[in-house]
mmCIF file with all atom_site columns, C-alpha atoms in Angstrom:
data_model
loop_
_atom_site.group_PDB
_atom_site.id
_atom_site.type_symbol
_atom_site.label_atom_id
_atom_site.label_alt_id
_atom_site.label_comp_id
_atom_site.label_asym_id
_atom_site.label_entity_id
_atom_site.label_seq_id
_atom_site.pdbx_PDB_ins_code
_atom_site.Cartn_x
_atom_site.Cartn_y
_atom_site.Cartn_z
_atom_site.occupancy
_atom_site.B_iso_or_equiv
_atom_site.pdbx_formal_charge
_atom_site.auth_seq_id
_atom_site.auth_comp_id
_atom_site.auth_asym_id
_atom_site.auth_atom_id
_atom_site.pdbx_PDB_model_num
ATOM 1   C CA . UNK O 1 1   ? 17.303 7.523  10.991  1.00 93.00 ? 14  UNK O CA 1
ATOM 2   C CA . UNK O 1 2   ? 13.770 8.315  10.378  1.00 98.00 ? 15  UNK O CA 1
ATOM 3   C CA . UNK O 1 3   ? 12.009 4.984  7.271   1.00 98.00 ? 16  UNK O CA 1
ATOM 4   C CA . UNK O 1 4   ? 10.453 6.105  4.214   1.00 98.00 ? 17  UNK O CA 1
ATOM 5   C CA . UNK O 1 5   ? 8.956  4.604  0.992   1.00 98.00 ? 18  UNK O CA 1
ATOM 6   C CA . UNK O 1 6   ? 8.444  6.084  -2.175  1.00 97.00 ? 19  UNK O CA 1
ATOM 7   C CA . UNK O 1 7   ? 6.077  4.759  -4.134  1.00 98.00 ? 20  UNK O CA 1
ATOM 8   C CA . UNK O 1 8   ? 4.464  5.444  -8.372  1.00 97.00 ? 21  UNK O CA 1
ATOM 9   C CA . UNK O 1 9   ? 1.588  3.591  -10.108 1.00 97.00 ? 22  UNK O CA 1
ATOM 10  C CA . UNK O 1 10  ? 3.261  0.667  -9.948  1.00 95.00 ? 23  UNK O CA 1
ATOM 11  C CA . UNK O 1 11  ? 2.253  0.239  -6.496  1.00 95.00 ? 24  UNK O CA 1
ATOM 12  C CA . UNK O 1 12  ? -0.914 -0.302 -4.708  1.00 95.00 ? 25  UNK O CA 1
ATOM 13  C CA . UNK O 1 13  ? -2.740 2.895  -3.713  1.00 95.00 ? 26  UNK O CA 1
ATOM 14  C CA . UNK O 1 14  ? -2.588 0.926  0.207   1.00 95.00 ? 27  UNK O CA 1
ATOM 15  C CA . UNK O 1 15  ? 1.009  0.524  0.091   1.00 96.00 ? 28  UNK O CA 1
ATOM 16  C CA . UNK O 1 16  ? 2.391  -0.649 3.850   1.00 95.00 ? 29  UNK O CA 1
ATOM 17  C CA . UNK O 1 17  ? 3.009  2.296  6.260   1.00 97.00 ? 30  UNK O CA 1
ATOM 18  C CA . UNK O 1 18  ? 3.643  0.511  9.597   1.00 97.00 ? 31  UNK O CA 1
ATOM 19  C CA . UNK O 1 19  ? 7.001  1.769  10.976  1.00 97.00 ? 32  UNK O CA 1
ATOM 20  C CA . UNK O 1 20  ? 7.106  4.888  8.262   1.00 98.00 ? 33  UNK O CA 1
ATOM 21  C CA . UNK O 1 21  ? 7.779  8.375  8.853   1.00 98.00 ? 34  UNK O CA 1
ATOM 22  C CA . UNK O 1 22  ? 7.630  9.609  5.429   1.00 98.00 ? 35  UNK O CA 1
ATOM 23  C CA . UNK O 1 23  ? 5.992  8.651  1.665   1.00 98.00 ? 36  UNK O CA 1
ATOM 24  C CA . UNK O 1 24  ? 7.556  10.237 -1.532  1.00 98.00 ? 37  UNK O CA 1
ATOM 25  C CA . UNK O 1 25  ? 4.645  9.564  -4.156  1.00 98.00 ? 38  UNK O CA 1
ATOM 26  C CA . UNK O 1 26  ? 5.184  10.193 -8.006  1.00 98.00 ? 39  UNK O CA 1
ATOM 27  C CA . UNK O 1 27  ? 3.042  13.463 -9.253  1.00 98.00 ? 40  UNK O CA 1
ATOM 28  C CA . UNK O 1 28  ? 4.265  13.449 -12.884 1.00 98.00 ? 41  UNK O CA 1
ATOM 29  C CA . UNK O 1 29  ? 6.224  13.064 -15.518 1.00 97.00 ? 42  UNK O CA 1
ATOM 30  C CA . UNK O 1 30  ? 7.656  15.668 -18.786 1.00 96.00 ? 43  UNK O CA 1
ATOM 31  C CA . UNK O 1 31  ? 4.350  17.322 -19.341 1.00 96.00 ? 44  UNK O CA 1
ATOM 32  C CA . UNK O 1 32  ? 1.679  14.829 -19.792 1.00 96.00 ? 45  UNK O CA 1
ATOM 33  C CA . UNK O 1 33  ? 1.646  12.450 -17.128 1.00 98.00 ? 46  UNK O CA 1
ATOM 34  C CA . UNK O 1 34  ? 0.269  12.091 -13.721 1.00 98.00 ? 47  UNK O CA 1
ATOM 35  C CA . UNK O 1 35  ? 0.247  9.051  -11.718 1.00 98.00 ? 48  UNK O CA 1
ATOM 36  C CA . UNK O 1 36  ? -3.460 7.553  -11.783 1.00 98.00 ? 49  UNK O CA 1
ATOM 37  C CA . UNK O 1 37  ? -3.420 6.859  -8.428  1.00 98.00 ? 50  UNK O CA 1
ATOM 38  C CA . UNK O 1 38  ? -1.891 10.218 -7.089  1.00 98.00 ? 51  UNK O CA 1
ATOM 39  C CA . UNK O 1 39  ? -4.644 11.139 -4.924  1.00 98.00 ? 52  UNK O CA 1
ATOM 40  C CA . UNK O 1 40  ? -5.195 7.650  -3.136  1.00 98.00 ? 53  UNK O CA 1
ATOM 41  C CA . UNK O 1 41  ? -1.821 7.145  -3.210  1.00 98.00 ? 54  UNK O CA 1
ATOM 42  C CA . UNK O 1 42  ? -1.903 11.179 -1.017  1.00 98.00 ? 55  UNK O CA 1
ATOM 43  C CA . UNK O 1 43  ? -4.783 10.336 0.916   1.00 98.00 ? 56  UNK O CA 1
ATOM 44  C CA . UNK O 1 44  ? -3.508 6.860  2.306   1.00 98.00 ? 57  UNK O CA 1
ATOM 45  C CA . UNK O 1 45  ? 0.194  8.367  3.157   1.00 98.00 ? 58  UNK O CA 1
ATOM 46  C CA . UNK O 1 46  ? -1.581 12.192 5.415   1.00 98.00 ? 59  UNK O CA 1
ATOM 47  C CA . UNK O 1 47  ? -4.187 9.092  6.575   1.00 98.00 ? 60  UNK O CA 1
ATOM 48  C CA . UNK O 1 48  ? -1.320 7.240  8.219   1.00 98.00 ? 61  UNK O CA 1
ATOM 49  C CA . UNK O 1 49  ? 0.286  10.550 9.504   1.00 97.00 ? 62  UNK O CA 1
ATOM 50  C CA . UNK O 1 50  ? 3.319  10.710 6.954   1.00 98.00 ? 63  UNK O CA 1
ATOM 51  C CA . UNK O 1 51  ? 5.507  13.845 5.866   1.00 98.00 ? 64  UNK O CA 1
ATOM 52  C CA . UNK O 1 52  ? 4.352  13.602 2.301   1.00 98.00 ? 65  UNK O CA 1
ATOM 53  C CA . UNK O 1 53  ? 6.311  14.559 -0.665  1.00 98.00 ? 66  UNK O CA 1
ATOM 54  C CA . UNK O 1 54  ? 5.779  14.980 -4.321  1.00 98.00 ? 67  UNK O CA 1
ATOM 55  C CA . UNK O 1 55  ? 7.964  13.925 -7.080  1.00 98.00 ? 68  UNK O CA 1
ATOM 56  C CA . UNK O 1 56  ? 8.926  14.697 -10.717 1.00 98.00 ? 69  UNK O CA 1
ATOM 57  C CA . UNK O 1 57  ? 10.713 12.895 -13.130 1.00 98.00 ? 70  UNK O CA 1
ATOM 58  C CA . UNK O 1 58  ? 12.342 14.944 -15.439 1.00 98.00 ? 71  UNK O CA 1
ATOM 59  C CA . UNK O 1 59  ? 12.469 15.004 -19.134 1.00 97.00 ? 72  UNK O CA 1
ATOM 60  C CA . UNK O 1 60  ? 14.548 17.356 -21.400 1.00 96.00 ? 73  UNK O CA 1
ATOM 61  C CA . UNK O 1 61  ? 13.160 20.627 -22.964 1.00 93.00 ? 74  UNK O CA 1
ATOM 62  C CA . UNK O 1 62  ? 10.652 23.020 -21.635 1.00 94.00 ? 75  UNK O CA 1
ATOM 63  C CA . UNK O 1 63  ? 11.828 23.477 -18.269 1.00 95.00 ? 76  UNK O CA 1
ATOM 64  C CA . UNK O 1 64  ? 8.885  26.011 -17.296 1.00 96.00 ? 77  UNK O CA 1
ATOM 65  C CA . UNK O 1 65  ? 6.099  24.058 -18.836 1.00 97.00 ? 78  UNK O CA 1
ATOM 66  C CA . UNK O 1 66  ? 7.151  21.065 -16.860 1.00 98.00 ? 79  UNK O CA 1
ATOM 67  C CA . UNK O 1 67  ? 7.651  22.906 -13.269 1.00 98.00 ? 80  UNK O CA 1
ATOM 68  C CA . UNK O 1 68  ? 4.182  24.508 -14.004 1.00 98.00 ? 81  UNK O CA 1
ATOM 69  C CA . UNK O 1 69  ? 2.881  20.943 -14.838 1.00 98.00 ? 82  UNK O CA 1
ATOM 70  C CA . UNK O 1 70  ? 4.368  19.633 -11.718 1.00 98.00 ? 83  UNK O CA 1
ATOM 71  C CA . UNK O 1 71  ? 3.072  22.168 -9.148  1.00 98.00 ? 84  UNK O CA 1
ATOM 72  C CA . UNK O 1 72  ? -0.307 22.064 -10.842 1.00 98.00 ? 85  UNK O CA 1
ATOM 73  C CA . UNK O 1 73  ? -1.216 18.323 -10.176 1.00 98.00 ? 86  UNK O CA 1
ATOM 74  C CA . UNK O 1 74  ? 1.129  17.903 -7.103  1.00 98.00 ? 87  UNK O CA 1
ATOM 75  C CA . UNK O 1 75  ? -1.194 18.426 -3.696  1.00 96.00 ? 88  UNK O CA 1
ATOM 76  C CA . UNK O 1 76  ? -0.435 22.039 -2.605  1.00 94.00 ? 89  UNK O CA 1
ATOM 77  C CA . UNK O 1 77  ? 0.138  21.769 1.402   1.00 95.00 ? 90  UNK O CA 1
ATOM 78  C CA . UNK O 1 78  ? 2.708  23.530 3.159   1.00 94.00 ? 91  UNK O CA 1
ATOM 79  C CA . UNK O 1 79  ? 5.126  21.373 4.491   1.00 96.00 ? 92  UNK O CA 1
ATOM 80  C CA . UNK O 1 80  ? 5.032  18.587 1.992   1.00 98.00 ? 93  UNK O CA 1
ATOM 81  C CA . UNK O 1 81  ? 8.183  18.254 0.100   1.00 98.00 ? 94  UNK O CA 1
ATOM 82  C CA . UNK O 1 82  ? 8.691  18.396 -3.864  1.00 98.00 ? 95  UNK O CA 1
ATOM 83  C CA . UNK O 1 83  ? 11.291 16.902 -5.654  1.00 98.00 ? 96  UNK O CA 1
ATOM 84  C CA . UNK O 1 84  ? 12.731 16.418 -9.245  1.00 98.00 ? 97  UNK O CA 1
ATOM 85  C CA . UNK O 1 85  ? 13.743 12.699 -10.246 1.00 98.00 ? 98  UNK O CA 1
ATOM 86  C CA . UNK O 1 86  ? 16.721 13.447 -12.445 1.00 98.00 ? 99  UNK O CA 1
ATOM 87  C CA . UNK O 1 87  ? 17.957 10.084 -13.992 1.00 97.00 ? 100 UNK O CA 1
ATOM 88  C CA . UNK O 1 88  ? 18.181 9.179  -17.782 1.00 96.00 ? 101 UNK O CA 1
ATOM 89  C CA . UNK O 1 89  ? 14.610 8.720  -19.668 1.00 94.00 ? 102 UNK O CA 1
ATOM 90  C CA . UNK O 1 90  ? 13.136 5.786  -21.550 1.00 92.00 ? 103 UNK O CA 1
ATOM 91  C CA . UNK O 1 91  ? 14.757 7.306  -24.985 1.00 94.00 ? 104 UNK O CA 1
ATOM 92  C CA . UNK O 1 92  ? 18.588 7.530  -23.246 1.00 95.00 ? 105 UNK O CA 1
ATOM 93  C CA . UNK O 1 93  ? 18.439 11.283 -22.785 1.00 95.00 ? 106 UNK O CA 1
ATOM 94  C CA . UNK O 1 94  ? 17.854 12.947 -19.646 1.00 96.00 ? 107 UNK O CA 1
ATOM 95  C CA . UNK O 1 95  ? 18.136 16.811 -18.602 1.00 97.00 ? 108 UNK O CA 1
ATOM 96  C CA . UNK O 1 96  ? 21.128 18.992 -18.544 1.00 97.00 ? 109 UNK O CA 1
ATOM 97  C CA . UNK O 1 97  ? 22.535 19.714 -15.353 1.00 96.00 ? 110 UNK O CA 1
ATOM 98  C CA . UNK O 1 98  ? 21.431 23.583 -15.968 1.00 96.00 ? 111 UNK O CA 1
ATOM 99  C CA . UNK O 1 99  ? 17.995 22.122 -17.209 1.00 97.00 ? 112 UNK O CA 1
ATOM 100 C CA . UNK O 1 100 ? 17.728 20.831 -13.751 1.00 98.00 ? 113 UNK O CA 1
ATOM 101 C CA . UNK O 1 101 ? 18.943 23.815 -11.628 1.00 98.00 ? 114 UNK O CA 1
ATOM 102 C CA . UNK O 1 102 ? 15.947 25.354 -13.798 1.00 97.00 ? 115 UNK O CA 1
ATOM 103 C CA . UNK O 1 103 ? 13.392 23.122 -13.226 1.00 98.00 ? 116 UNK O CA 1
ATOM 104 C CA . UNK O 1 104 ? 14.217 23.018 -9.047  1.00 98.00 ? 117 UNK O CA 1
ATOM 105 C CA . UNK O 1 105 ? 14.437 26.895 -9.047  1.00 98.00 ? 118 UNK O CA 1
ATOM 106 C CA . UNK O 1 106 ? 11.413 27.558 -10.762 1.00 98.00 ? 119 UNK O CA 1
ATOM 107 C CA . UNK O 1 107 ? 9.315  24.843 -8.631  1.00 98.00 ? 120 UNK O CA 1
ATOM 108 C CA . UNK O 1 108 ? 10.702 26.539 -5.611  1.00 97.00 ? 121 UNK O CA 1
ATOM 109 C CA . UNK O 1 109 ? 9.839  29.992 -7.023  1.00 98.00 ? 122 UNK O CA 1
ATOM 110 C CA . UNK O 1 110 ? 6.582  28.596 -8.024  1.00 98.00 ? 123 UNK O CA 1
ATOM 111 C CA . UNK O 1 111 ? 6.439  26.850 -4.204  1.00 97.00 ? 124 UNK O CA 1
ATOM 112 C CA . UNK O 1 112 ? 7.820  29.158 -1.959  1.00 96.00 ? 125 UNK O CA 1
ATOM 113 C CA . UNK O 1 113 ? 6.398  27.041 1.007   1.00 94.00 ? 126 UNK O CA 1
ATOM 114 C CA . UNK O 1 114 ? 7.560  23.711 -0.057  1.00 97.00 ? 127 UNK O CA 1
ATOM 115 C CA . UNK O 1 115 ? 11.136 22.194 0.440   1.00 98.00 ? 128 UNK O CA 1
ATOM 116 C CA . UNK O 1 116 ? 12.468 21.689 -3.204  1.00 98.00 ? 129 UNK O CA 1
ATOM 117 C CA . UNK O 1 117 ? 14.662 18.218 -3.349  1.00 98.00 ? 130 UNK O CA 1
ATOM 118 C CA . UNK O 1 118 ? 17.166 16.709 -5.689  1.00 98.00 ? 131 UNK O CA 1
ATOM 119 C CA . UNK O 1 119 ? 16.705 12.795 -6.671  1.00 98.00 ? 132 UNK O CA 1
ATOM 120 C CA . UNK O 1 120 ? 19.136 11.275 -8.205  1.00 98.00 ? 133 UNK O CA 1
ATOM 121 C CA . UNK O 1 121 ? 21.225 8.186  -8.417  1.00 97.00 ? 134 UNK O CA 1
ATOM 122 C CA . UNK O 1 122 ? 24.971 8.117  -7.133  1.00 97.00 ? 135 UNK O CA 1
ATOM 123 C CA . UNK O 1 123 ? 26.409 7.779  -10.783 1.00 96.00 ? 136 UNK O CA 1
ATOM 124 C CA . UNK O 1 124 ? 24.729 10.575 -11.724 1.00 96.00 ? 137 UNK O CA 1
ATOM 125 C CA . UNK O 1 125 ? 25.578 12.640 -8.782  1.00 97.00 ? 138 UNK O CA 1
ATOM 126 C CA . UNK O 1 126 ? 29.273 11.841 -9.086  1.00 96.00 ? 139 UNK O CA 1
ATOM 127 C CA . UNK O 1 127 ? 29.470 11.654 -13.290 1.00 96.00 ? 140 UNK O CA 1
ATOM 128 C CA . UNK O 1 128 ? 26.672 13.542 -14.165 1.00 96.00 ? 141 UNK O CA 1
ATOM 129 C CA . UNK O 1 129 ? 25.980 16.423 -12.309 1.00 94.00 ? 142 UNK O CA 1
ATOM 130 C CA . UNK O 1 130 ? 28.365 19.547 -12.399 1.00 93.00 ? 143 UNK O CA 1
ATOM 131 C CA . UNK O 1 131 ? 26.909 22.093 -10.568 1.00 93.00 ? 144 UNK O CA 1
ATOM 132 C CA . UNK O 1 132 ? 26.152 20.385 -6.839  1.00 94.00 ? 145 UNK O CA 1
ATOM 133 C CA . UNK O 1 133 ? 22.796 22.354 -7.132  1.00 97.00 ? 146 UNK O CA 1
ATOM 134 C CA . UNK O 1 134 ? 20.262 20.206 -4.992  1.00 97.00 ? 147 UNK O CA 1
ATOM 135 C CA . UNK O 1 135 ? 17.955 22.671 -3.706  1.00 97.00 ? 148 UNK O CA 1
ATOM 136 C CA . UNK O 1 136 ? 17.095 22.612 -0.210  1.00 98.00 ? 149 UNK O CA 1
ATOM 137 C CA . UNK O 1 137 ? 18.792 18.761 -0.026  1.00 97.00 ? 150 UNK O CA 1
ATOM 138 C CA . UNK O 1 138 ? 19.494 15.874 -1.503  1.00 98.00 ? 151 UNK O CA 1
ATOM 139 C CA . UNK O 1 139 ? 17.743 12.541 -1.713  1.00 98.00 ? 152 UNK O CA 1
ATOM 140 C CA . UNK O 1 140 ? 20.321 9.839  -3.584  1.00 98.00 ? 153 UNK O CA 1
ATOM 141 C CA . UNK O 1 141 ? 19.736 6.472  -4.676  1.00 98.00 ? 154 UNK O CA 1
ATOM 142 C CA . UNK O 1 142 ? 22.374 4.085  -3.933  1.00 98.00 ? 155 UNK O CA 1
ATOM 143 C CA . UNK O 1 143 ? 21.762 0.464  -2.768  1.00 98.00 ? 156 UNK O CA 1
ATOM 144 C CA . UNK O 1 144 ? 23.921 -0.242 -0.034  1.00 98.00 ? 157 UNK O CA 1
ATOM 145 C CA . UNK O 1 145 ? 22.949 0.065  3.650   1.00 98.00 ? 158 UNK O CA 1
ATOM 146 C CA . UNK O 1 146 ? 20.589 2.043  4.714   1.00 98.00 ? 159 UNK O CA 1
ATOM 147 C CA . UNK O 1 147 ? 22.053 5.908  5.303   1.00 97.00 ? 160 UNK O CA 1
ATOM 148 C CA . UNK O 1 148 ? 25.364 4.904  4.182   1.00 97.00 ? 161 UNK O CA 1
ATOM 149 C CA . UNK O 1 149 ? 25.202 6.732  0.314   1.00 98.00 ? 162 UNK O CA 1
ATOM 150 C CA . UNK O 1 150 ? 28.813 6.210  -1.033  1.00 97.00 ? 163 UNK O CA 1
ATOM 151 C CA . UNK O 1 151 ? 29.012 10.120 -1.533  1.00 96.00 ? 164 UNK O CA 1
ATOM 152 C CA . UNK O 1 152 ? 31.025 13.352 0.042   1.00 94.00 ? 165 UNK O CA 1
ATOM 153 C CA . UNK O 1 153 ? 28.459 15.275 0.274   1.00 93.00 ? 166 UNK O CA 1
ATOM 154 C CA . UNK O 1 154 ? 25.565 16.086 2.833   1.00 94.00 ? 167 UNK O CA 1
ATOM 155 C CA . UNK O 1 155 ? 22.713 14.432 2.093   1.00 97.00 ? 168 UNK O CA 1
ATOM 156 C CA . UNK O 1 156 ? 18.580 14.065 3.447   1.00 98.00 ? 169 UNK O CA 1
ATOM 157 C CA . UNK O 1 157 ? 17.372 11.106 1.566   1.00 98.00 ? 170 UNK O CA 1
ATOM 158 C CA . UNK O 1 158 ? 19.128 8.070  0.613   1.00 98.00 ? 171 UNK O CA 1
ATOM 159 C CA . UNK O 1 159 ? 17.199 5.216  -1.416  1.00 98.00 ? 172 UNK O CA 1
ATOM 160 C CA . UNK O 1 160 ? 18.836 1.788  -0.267  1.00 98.00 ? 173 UNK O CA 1
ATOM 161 C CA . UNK O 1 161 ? 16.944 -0.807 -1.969  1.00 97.00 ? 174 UNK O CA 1
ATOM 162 C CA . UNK O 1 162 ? 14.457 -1.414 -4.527  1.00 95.00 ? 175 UNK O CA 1
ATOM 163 C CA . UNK O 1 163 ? 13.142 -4.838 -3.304  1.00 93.00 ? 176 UNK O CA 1
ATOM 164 C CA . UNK O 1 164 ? 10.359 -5.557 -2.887  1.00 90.00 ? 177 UNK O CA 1
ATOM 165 C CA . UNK O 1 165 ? 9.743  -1.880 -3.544  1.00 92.00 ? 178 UNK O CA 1
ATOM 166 C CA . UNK O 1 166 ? 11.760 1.967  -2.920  1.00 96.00 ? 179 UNK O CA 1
ATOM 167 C CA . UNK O 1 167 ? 12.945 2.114  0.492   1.00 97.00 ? 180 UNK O CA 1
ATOM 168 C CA . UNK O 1 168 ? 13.991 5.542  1.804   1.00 98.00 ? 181 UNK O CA 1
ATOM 169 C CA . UNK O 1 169 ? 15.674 6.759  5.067   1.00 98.00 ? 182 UNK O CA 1
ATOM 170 C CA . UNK O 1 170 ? 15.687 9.999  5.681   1.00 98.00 ? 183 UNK O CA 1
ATOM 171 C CA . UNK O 1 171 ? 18.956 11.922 7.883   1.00 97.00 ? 184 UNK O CA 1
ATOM 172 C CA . UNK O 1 172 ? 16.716 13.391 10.234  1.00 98.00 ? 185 UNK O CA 1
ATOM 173 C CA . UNK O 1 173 ? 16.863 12.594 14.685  1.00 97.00 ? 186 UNK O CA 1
ATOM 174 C CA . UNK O 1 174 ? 12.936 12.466 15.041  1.00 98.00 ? 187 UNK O CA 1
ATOM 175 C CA . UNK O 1 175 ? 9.963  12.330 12.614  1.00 97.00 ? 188 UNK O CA 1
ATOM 176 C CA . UNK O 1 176 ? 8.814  16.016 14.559  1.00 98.00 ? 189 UNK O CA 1
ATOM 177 C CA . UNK O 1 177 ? 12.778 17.455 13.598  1.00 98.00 ? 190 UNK O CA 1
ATOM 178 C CA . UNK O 1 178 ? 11.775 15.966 9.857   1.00 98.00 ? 191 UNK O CA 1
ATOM 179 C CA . UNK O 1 179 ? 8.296  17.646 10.092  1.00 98.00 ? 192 UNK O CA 1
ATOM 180 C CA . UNK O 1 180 ? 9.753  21.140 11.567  1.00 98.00 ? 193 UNK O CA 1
ATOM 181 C CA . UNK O 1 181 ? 12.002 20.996 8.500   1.00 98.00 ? 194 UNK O CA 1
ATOM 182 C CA . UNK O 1 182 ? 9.586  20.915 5.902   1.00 98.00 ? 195 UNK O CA 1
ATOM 183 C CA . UNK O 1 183 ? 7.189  23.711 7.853   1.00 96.00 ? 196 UNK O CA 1
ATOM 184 C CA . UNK O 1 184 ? 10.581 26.068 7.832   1.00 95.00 ? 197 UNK O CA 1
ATOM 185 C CA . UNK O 1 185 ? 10.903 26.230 4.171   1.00 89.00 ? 198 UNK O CA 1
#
């Protein structure tokens, strides 16, 4: 299994890449964030020779206006991946499950050279979500050891831990299998 970090504004714009294959950085958020330190945060990750993705975490309501949002301030280079962070918002809501097949359709419509991604936690996969729609894979948060996610179904990503900071592994043989995946979209 291929190590990963994902990382937002709350971390350092020179986070640690030794040993990485892959860096997941936080684009934006509803429709009027982006992450201050997006670009350094970009820069440092292709510098140290990472598969790069892009996230967005996902707020209820205009489901256009926020994929349009997304893919405007989110680095456009084929072979990074995109992905919507589906999880419940500061106010308790968070996005119906068809809100979210939106949203990852209309990125990937938007995107047609980008690998479109899921993120979500495992309660939400396995309480919350009633349509199995992940796009082109799924990247699930569950902290337990690394690439063992407690769910049935096939998965890409799987968060393990949260200390000191996101840890990722990806379900991939080789970083160049990982890379060829992400050019094939």
């Amino acid at each position: 299994m291929l190590r990963g970090i994902d990382v937002s504004a709350y971390q350092s714009s020179s986070f640690g890449t030794d040993g990485l294959s892959f860096a997941f950085i936080k684009a934006t958020e509803g429709r009027s964030y982006v992450n201050p330190r997006l670009s350094a945060q970009t820069k440092h990750a292709r510098d140290a020779g990472l598969v790069v993705g892009f996230y967005h975490f996902l707020w209820p309501g205009d489901l256009t206006a926020q994929a349009e949002y997304f893919v405007a301030h989110a680095p456009e280079k084929g072979g990074d991946l995109l992905a919507v962070d589906w999880e419940t918002t500061g106010e308790g809501t968070h996005a119906s499950n068809a809100e979210k097949d939106s949203f990852i359709r209309k990125v990937r419509a938007l995107r047609p050279n980008n690998r479109v991604l899921l993120y979500c936690n495992r309660s939400f996969w396995l309480n919350v979500d009633r349509t199995s729609y992940a796009g082109d894979g799924s990247w699930i948060a569950d902290y337990v050891t690394a690439g063992e996610p407690r769910i049935k179904a096939k998965w890409r990503f799987h968060q393990y831990t949260s200390d000191p900071h996101d840890k990722d592994v990806a379900d991939f043989g080789s970083k160049a299998a990982l890379k060829k995946w992400a050019d094939d979209a």
